[in-house]
PDB file of C-alpha atoms in Angstrom:
ATOM      1  CA  GLY A 998       0.133   0.231   0.073  1.00 43.00           C
ATOM      2  CA  ARG A 999       0.598   3.547   0.626  1.00 46.00           C
ATOM      3  CA  PRO A1000       3.491   5.313   2.968  1.00 51.00           C
ATOM      4  CA  LEU A1001       2.043   7.171   4.963  1.00 59.00           C
ATOM      5  CA  GLY A1002       3.921  10.222   3.953  1.00 71.00           C
ATOM      6  CA  PRO A1003       3.632  13.786   4.527  1.00 80.00           C
ATOM      7  CA  HIS A1004      -0.460  13.065   4.966  1.00 83.00           C
ATOM      8  CA  PRO A1005      -1.854  16.327   6.596  1.00 88.00           C
ATOM      9  CA  ALA A1006      -2.867  14.588   9.674  1.00 86.00           C
ATOM     10  CA  LEU A1007       0.631  13.740  10.158  1.00 90.00           C
ATOM     11  CA  LEU A1008       1.916  17.559   8.934  1.00 94.00           C
ATOM     12  CA  ASN A1009      -0.468  18.384  12.324  1.00 92.00           C
ATOM     13  CA  VAL A1010       0.127  16.236  14.445  1.00 93.00           C
ATOM     14  CA  LEU A1011       3.824  17.921  13.744  1.00 95.00           C
ATOM     15  CA  GLU A1012       2.691  21.554  14.344  1.00 95.00           C
ATOM     16  CA  ARG A1013       0.292  20.495  17.539  1.00 94.00           C
ATOM     17  CA  ARG A1014       4.600  18.614  17.847  1.00 96.00           C
ATOM     18  CA  LEU A1015       6.187  22.147  17.751  1.00 95.00           C
ATOM     19  CA  ASP A1016       3.328  24.123  19.677  1.00 92.00           C
ATOM     20  CA  GLU A1017       4.090  21.810  22.060  1.00 93.00           C
ATOM     21  CA  ALA A1018       8.326  22.129  22.490  1.00 94.00           C
ATOM     22  CA  LEU A1019       7.107  26.240  21.804  1.00 91.00           C
ATOM     23  CA  GLY A1020       5.772  26.530  25.089  1.00 87.00           C
ATOM     24  CA  ALA A1021       2.796  27.835  23.169  1.00 59.00           C
ATOM     25  CA  THR A1022      -0.692  27.627  24.478  1.00 47.00           C
ATOM     26  CA  GLY A1023      -2.843  28.090  22.266  1.00 43.00           C
ATOM     27  CA  GLY A1024      -3.201  28.010  18.239  1.00 48.00           C
ATOM     28  CA  ARG A1025      -0.393  29.863  17.364  1.00 64.00           C
ATOM     29  CA  THR A1026       0.063  32.773  14.604  1.00 68.00           C
ATOM     30  CA  PRO A1027       1.847  33.576  11.823  1.00 66.00           C
ATOM     31  CA  MET A1028       3.398  36.374  13.796  1.00 72.00           C
ATOM     32  CA  ASP A1029       4.220  33.458  16.406  1.00 77.00           C
ATOM     33  CA  ARG A1030       6.109  31.724  14.450  1.00 89.00           C
ATOM     34  CA  ALA A1031       8.470  34.698  12.346  1.00 90.00           C
ATOM     35  CA  ASP A1032      11.486  34.113  14.714  1.00 92.00           C
ATOM     36  CA  VAL A1033      11.536  30.055  14.275  1.00 95.00           C
ATOM     37  CA  THR A1034      12.820  27.968  12.104  1.00 97.00           C
ATOM     38  CA  VAL A1035      12.623  24.255  12.481  1.00 98.00           C
ATOM     39  CA  LEU A1036      14.044  21.353  11.894  1.00 99.00           C
ATOM     40  CA  LEU A1037      13.364  18.549  10.152  1.00 98.00           C
ATOM     41  CA  VAL A1038      15.289  15.251  11.701  1.00 98.00           C
ATOM     42  CA  GLY A1039      14.204  12.124   9.389  1.00 96.00           C
ATOM     43  CA  ARG A1040      15.947   9.733   9.731  1.00 95.00           C
ATOM     44  CA  GLY A1041      18.200   8.395   6.572  1.00 95.00           C
ATOM     45  CA  SER A1042      18.461   6.109   4.344  1.00 93.00           C
ATOM     46  CA  THR A1043      20.933   4.744   1.400  1.00 93.00           C
ATOM     47  CA  ASP A1044      17.640   5.185  -0.645  1.00 92.00           C
ATOM     48  CA  PRO A1045      16.957   8.413  -1.870  1.00 92.00           C
ATOM     49  CA  ASP A1046      13.616   8.674  -2.949  1.00 90.00           C
ATOM     50  CA  ALA A1047      13.206   8.031   0.880  1.00 90.00           C
ATOM     51  CA  ASN A1048      15.080  10.835   1.926  1.00 93.00           C
ATOM     52  CA  ALA A1049      13.559  13.574  -0.701  1.00 93.00           C
ATOM     53  CA  GLU A1050      10.048  11.788   1.011  1.00 93.00           C
ATOM     54  CA  VAL A1051      11.791  14.598   4.424  1.00 95.00           C
ATOM     55  CA  TYR A1052      12.392  17.278   2.630  1.00 96.00           C
ATOM     56  CA  LYS A1053       8.737  16.879   1.184  1.00 95.00           C
ATOM     57  CA  ALA A1054       7.720  17.227   4.089  1.00 95.00           C
ATOM     58  CA  ALA A1055       9.833  20.126   5.359  1.00 97.00           C
ATOM     59  CA  ARG A1056       7.974  22.337   2.265  1.00 97.00           C
ATOM     60  CA  LEU A1057       5.098  21.023   3.450  1.00 96.00           C
ATOM     61  CA  LEU A1058       5.570  21.460   7.419  1.00 96.00           C
ATOM     62  CA  TRP A1059       6.459  25.390   5.634  1.00 96.00           C
ATOM     63  CA  GLU A1060       3.399  26.496   3.269  1.00 94.00           C
ATOM     64  CA  GLY A1061       1.056  28.225   5.669  1.00 89.00           C
ATOM     65  CA  ARG A1062       2.470  27.800   8.491  1.00 92.00           C
ATOM     66  CA  GLY A1063       4.057  31.039   9.209  1.00 92.00           C
ATOM     67  CA  TYR A1064       7.115  29.653  10.142  1.00 94.00           C
ATOM     68  CA  ALA A1065      10.396  31.901   9.213  1.00 95.00           C
ATOM     69  CA  GLY A1066      11.687  27.467   7.311  1.00 97.00           C
ATOM     70  CA  VAL A1067      11.838  25.239   8.142  1.00 98.00           C
ATOM     71  CA  GLU A1068      15.732  22.776   7.646  1.00 98.00           C
ATOM     72  CA  THR A1069      15.972  19.084   6.944  1.00 98.00           C
ATOM     73  CA  ALA A1070      18.871  16.474   8.719  1.00 98.00           C
ATOM     74  CA  PHE A1071      19.071  13.196   9.229  1.00 98.00           C
ATOM     75  CA  VAL A1072      20.803  10.947  12.002  1.00 97.00           C
ATOM     76  CA  SER A1073      22.479   8.174   9.851  1.00 95.00           C
ATOM     77  CA  LEU A1074      22.689   7.071   6.782  1.00 95.00           C
ATOM     78  CA  ALA A1075      22.757  10.337   4.290  1.00 97.00           C
ATOM     79  CA  ALA A1076      23.591  13.686   4.694  1.00 97.00           C
ATOM     80  CA  PRO A1077      23.505  16.649   6.562  1.00 98.00           C
ATOM     81  CA  ASP A1078      23.980  15.288   9.956  1.00 98.00           C
ATOM     82  CA  VAL A1079      21.917  16.901  12.638  1.00 99.00           C
ATOM     83  CA  PRO A1080      24.676  19.254  13.994  1.00 99.00           C
ATOM     84  CA  SER A1081      25.509  20.154  10.066  1.00 99.00           C
ATOM     85  CA  GLY A1082      21.757  21.050   8.975  1.00 99.00           C
ATOM     86  CA  LEU A1083      22.172  23.391  13.175  1.00 99.00           C
ATOM     87  CA  ASP A1084      24.633  25.447  11.785  1.00 99.00           C
ATOM     88  CA  ARG A1085      23.327  26.038   8.455  1.00 98.00           C
ATOM     89  CA  CYS A1086      19.682  27.221   9.963  1.00 98.00           C
ATOM     90  CA  VAL A1087      21.878  29.599  11.476  1.00 98.00           C
ATOM     91  CA  ALA A1088      23.611  30.612   8.631  1.00 98.00           C
ATOM     92  CA  LEU A1089      20.761  31.094   6.764  1.00 97.00           C
ATOM     93  CA  GLY A1090      19.796  33.720  10.435  1.00 97.00           C
ATOM     94  CA  ALA A1091      18.487  31.505  12.844  1.00 96.00           C
ATOM     95  CA  ARG A1092      18.772  32.796  16.421  1.00 88.00           C
ATOM     96  CA  ARG A1093      15.313  30.601  17.577  1.00 94.00           C
ATOM     97  CA  ILE A1094      15.592  26.309  16.580  1.00 97.00           C
ATOM     98  CA  VAL A1095      12.927  23.375  16.999  1.00 97.00           C
ATOM     99  CA  VAL A1096      14.526  20.282  16.374  1.00 99.00           C
ATOM    100  CA  LEU A1097      11.968  17.700  15.577  1.00 98.00           C
ATOM    101  CA  PRO A1098      12.771  14.852  15.211  1.00 98.00           C
ATOM    102  CA  TYR A1099      10.336  12.734  11.972  1.00 95.00           C
ATOM    103  CA  PHE A1100       9.618   9.944  13.610  1.00 93.00           C
ATOM    104  CA  LEU A1101       6.396   7.968  14.503  1.00 89.00           C
ATOM    105  CA  PHE A1102       8.186   6.479  18.242  1.00 91.00           C
ATOM    106  CA  THR A1103      10.264   6.965  20.652  1.00 94.00           C
ATOM    107  CA  GLY A1104      13.409   4.667  19.919  1.00 96.00           C
ATOM    108  CA  ILE A1105      17.508   4.881  19.687  1.00 97.00           C
ATOM    109  CA  LEU A1106      18.058   6.804  16.500  1.00 96.00           C
ATOM    110  CA  PRO A1107      15.400   9.827  18.341  1.00 97.00           C
ATOM    111  CA  ASP A1108      17.864   9.703  21.333  1.00 98.00           C
ATOM    112  CA  ARG A1109      20.877   9.983  18.964  1.00 98.00           C
ATOM    113  CA  VAL A1110      18.883  12.858  17.441  1.00 98.00           C
ATOM    114  CA  GLN A1111      18.762  14.337  21.292  1.00 98.00           C
ATOM    115  CA  GLN A1112      21.855  13.462  22.329  1.00 98.00           C
ATOM    116  CA  GLN A1113      23.019  15.598  18.956  1.00 98.00           C
ATOM    117  CA  THR A1114      20.669  18.355  19.578  1.00 98.00           C
ATOM    118  CA  GLU A1115      22.519  18.964  23.469  1.00 98.00           C
ATOM    119  CA  GLY A1116      25.786  19.089  22.239  1.00 98.00           C
ATOM    120  CA  TRP A1117      25.379  21.264  19.404  1.00 99.00           C
ATOM    121  CA  ALA A1118      23.556  23.901  21.685  1.00 98.00           C
ATOM    122  CA  ALA A1119      25.717  24.054  24.893  1.00 98.00           C
ATOM    123  CA  ALA A1120      28.320  24.864  21.745  1.00 98.00           C
ATOM    124  CA  HIS A1121      26.285  27.675  20.814  1.00 98.00           C
ATOM    125  CA  PRO A1122      24.743  29.102  23.925  1.00 97.00           C
ATOM    126  CA  GLU A1123      23.813  32.425  21.614  1.00 96.00           C
ATOM    127  CA  VAL A1124      21.062  30.265  19.832  1.00 97.00           C
ATOM    128  CA  GLU A1125      17.762  29.281  21.364  1.00 96.00           C
ATOM    129  CA  VAL A1126      17.730  25.081  20.424  1.00 97.00           C
ATOM    130  CA  ARG A1127      14.670  23.458  21.723  1.00 96.00           C
ATOM    131  CA  SER A1128      13.993  19.821  20.779  1.00 97.00           C
ATOM    132  CA  ALA A1129      10.178  18.891  19.960  1.00 97.00           C
ATOM    133  CA  GLU A1130       9.188  14.991  20.467  1.00 97.00           C
ATOM    134  CA  VAL A1131       8.396  12.427  18.205  1.00 96.00           C
ATOM    135  CA  ILE A1132       5.091  11.520  16.290  1.00 93.00           C
ATOM    136  CA  GLY A1133       3.656   9.730  19.134  1.00 91.00           C
ATOM    137  CA  PRO A1134       0.385   7.161  18.112  1.00 87.00           C
ATOM    138  CA  GLU A1135      -1.894  10.144  17.791  1.00 88.00           C
ATOM    139  CA  PRO A1136      -5.392   9.476  17.248  1.00 85.00           C
ATOM    140  CA  GLU A1137      -6.285  10.533  13.926  1.00 81.00           C
ATOM    141  CA  LEU A1138      -2.802   8.771  12.726  1.00 81.00           C
ATOM    142  CA  LEU A1139      -4.607   5.502  13.747  1.00 78.00           C
ATOM    143  CA  ASP A1140      -6.413   6.894  11.570  1.00 78.00           C
ATOM    144  CA  LEU A1141      -4.250   7.210   8.950  1.00 71.00           C
ATOM    145  CA  VAL A1142      -2.622   3.514   9.173  1.00 73.00           C
ATOM    146  CA  MET A1143      -6.191   2.169   8.966  1.00 75.00           C
ATOM    147  CA  GLU A1144      -7.421   4.248   5.326  1.00 74.00           C
ATOM    148  CA  ARG A1145      -3.886   2.768   4.667  1.00 64.00           C
ATOM    149  CA  TYR A1146      -4.141  -1.088   5.314  1.00 70.00           C
ATOM    150  CA  GLU A1147      -8.142  -1.028   4.235  1.00 78.00           C
ATOM    151  CA  GLU A1148      -6.925   0.282   0.693  1.00 71.00           C
ATOM    152  CA  ALA A1149      -4.177  -2.305   1.014  1.00 74.00           C
ATOM    153  CA  VAL A1150      -6.164  -4.942   1.223  1.00 78.00           C
ATOM    154  CA  LYS A1151      -9.166  -3.714  -1.426  1.00 78.00           C
ATOM    155  CA  GLY A1152      -6.616  -3.256  -3.456  1.00 73.00           C
ATOM    156  CA  ASP A1153      -7.458  -0.369  -3.753  1.00 61.00           C
ATOM    157  CA  LEU A1154      -3.931   1.702  -4.416  1.00 55.00           C
ATOM    158  CA  ARG A1155      -3.945   5.318  -5.378  1.00 54.00           C
ATOM    159  CA  MET A1156      -1.899   8.011  -6.240  1.00 48.00           C
ATOM    160  CA  ASN A1157      -0.689   8.790  -3.766  1.00 50.00           C
ATOM    161  CA  CYS A1158      -2.315  13.039  -4.092  1.00 52.00           C
ATOM    162  CA  ASP A1159      -2.966  13.245   0.398  1.00 51.00           C
ATOM    163  CA  SER A1160      -1.100  17.100  -0.244  1.00 48.00           C
ATOM    164  CA  CYS A1161      -2.730  17.644  -2.865  1.00 55.00           C
ATOM    165  CA  VAL A1162      -4.697  21.790  -3.136  1.00 49.00           C
ATOM    166  CA  TYR A1163      -7.605  20.927  -5.056  1.00 52.00           C
ATOM    167  CA  ARG A1164      -8.095  17.973  -2.222  1.00 57.00           C
ATOM    168  CA  ILE A1165      -7.154  18.240   0.495  1.00 58.00           C
ATOM    169  CA  ALA A1166      -7.461  22.052   2.898  1.00 61.00           C
ATOM    170  CA  LEU A1167      -3.151  22.746   3.047  1.00 61.00           C
ATOM    171  CA  PRO A1168      -3.216  26.094   4.931  1.00 64.00           C
ATOM    172  CA  GLY A1169      -3.084  29.242   2.865  1.00 66.00           C
ATOM    173  CA  PHE A1170      -4.302  27.719   0.284  1.00 62.00           C
ATOM    174  CA  GLU A1171      -7.871  26.253   1.055  1.00 68.00           C
ATOM    175  CA  ASP A1172      -9.910  28.237  -1.611  1.00 72.00           C
ATOM    176  CA  LYS A1173      -8.287  25.740  -3.817  1.00 63.00           C
ATOM    177  CA  VAL A1174      -9.971  23.198  -2.443  1.00 63.00           C
ATOM    178  CA  GLY A1175     -12.717  21.290  -5.189  1.00 67.00           C
ATOM    179  CA  LEU A1176     -12.424  23.798  -7.875  1.00 64.00           C
ATOM    180  CA  PRO A1177     -11.097  21.781 -11.819  1.00 63.00           C
ATOM    181  CA  GLN A1178      -8.134  21.691 -12.540  1.00 54.00           C
ATOM    182  CA  GLN A1179      -5.434  24.006 -15.607  1.00 52.00           C
ATOM    183  CA  PRO A1180      -2.515  21.773 -16.316  1.00 43.00           C
ATOM    184  CA  HIS A1181       0.175  24.017 -15.096  1.00 40.00           C
ATOM    185  CA  PHE A1182       4.101  24.600 -17.458  1.00 38.00           C
ATOM    186  CA  HIS A1183       6.747  25.953 -16.909  1.00 39.00           C
ATOM    187  CA  PRO A1184       9.158  28.476 -17.465  1.00 40.00           C
ATOM    188  CA  ASP A1185      11.501  25.870 -19.797  1.00 44.00           C
ATOM    189  CA  ASP A1186       8.819  23.373 -21.485  1.00 42.00           C
ATOM    190  CA  ASP A1187       9.846  22.784 -24.400  1.00 44.00           C
ATOM    191  CA  GLY A1188       6.311  23.137 -25.307  1.00 43.00           C
ATOM    192  CA  HIS A1189       5.225  19.759 -25.106  1.00 41.00           C
ATOM    193  CA  HIS A1190       5.989  18.578 -22.120  1.00 41.00           C
ATOM    194  CA  HIS A1191       2.800  19.912 -19.283  1.00 41.00           C
ATOM    195  CA  HIS A1192       2.520  18.821 -16.147  1.00 42.00           C
ATOM    196  CA  GLY A1193      -1.964  18.197 -16.201  1.00 44.00           C
ATOM    197  CA  HIS A1194      -4.200  16.531 -12.755  1.00 43.00           C
ATOM    198  CA  HIS A1195      -7.044  15.390 -12.904  1.00 43.00           C
ATOM    199  CA  HIS A1196      -9.332  14.549 -10.655  1.00 43.00           C
ATOM    200  CA  GLY A1197     -11.597  13.641 -11.803  1.00 43.00           C
ATOM    201  CA  ALA A1198     -11.055  10.324 -12.277  1.00 42.00           C
ATOM    202  CA  HIS A1199      -8.291  10.589  -9.876  1.00 41.00           C
ATOM    203  CA  SER A1200      -5.368  10.405 -12.636  1.00 42.00           C
ATOM    204  CA  HIS A1201      -2.071  12.273 -13.191  1.00 43.00           C
ATOM    205  CA  ALA A1202      -0.918  13.045 -16.685  1.00 43.00           C
ATOM    206  CA  HIS A1203       3.354  13.924 -16.349  1.00 41.00           C
TER     207      HIS A1203
END
């Protein structure tokens, strides 16, 4: 079946973990988050496609939520590692960073993220660094797991369009839900190649 991927339900839980790490009481506004840079830390893999999924999650987490930026790092097998990711955040001007582990559960690797974060923070006292908790077994994620399970059992394997703005209300793009989709062209297209999306029959053309 399809992977959980950066599904809106998962992104919402990540956002909640960030609010908890920042000590928010209630919802935070984009203005509150304007000085917060997030470092999303994935497991790391020798498979470039698996690593790319973490970058996709980082981009979607950034969209419409008001953070100064969402950077990416990995705890093993892939670069950049956590200290390098934190260095990059600072190079981009960050003075307030939340390290967000992209893990469902606690374990050796999330513990390593925490240790590396603490070590880096001790060497950079001029930067405020906080650590968020792992994703954890939230109710909406249990629903998502069941949805994926039922798809696999029924053989209903669909394109992974969980984060398409025409299907799901993503922050800042709510007005696009349900609209007919138009092909979109890129400046370097030669006039023949285009990307088309049509969700009526739920098909993608590239």
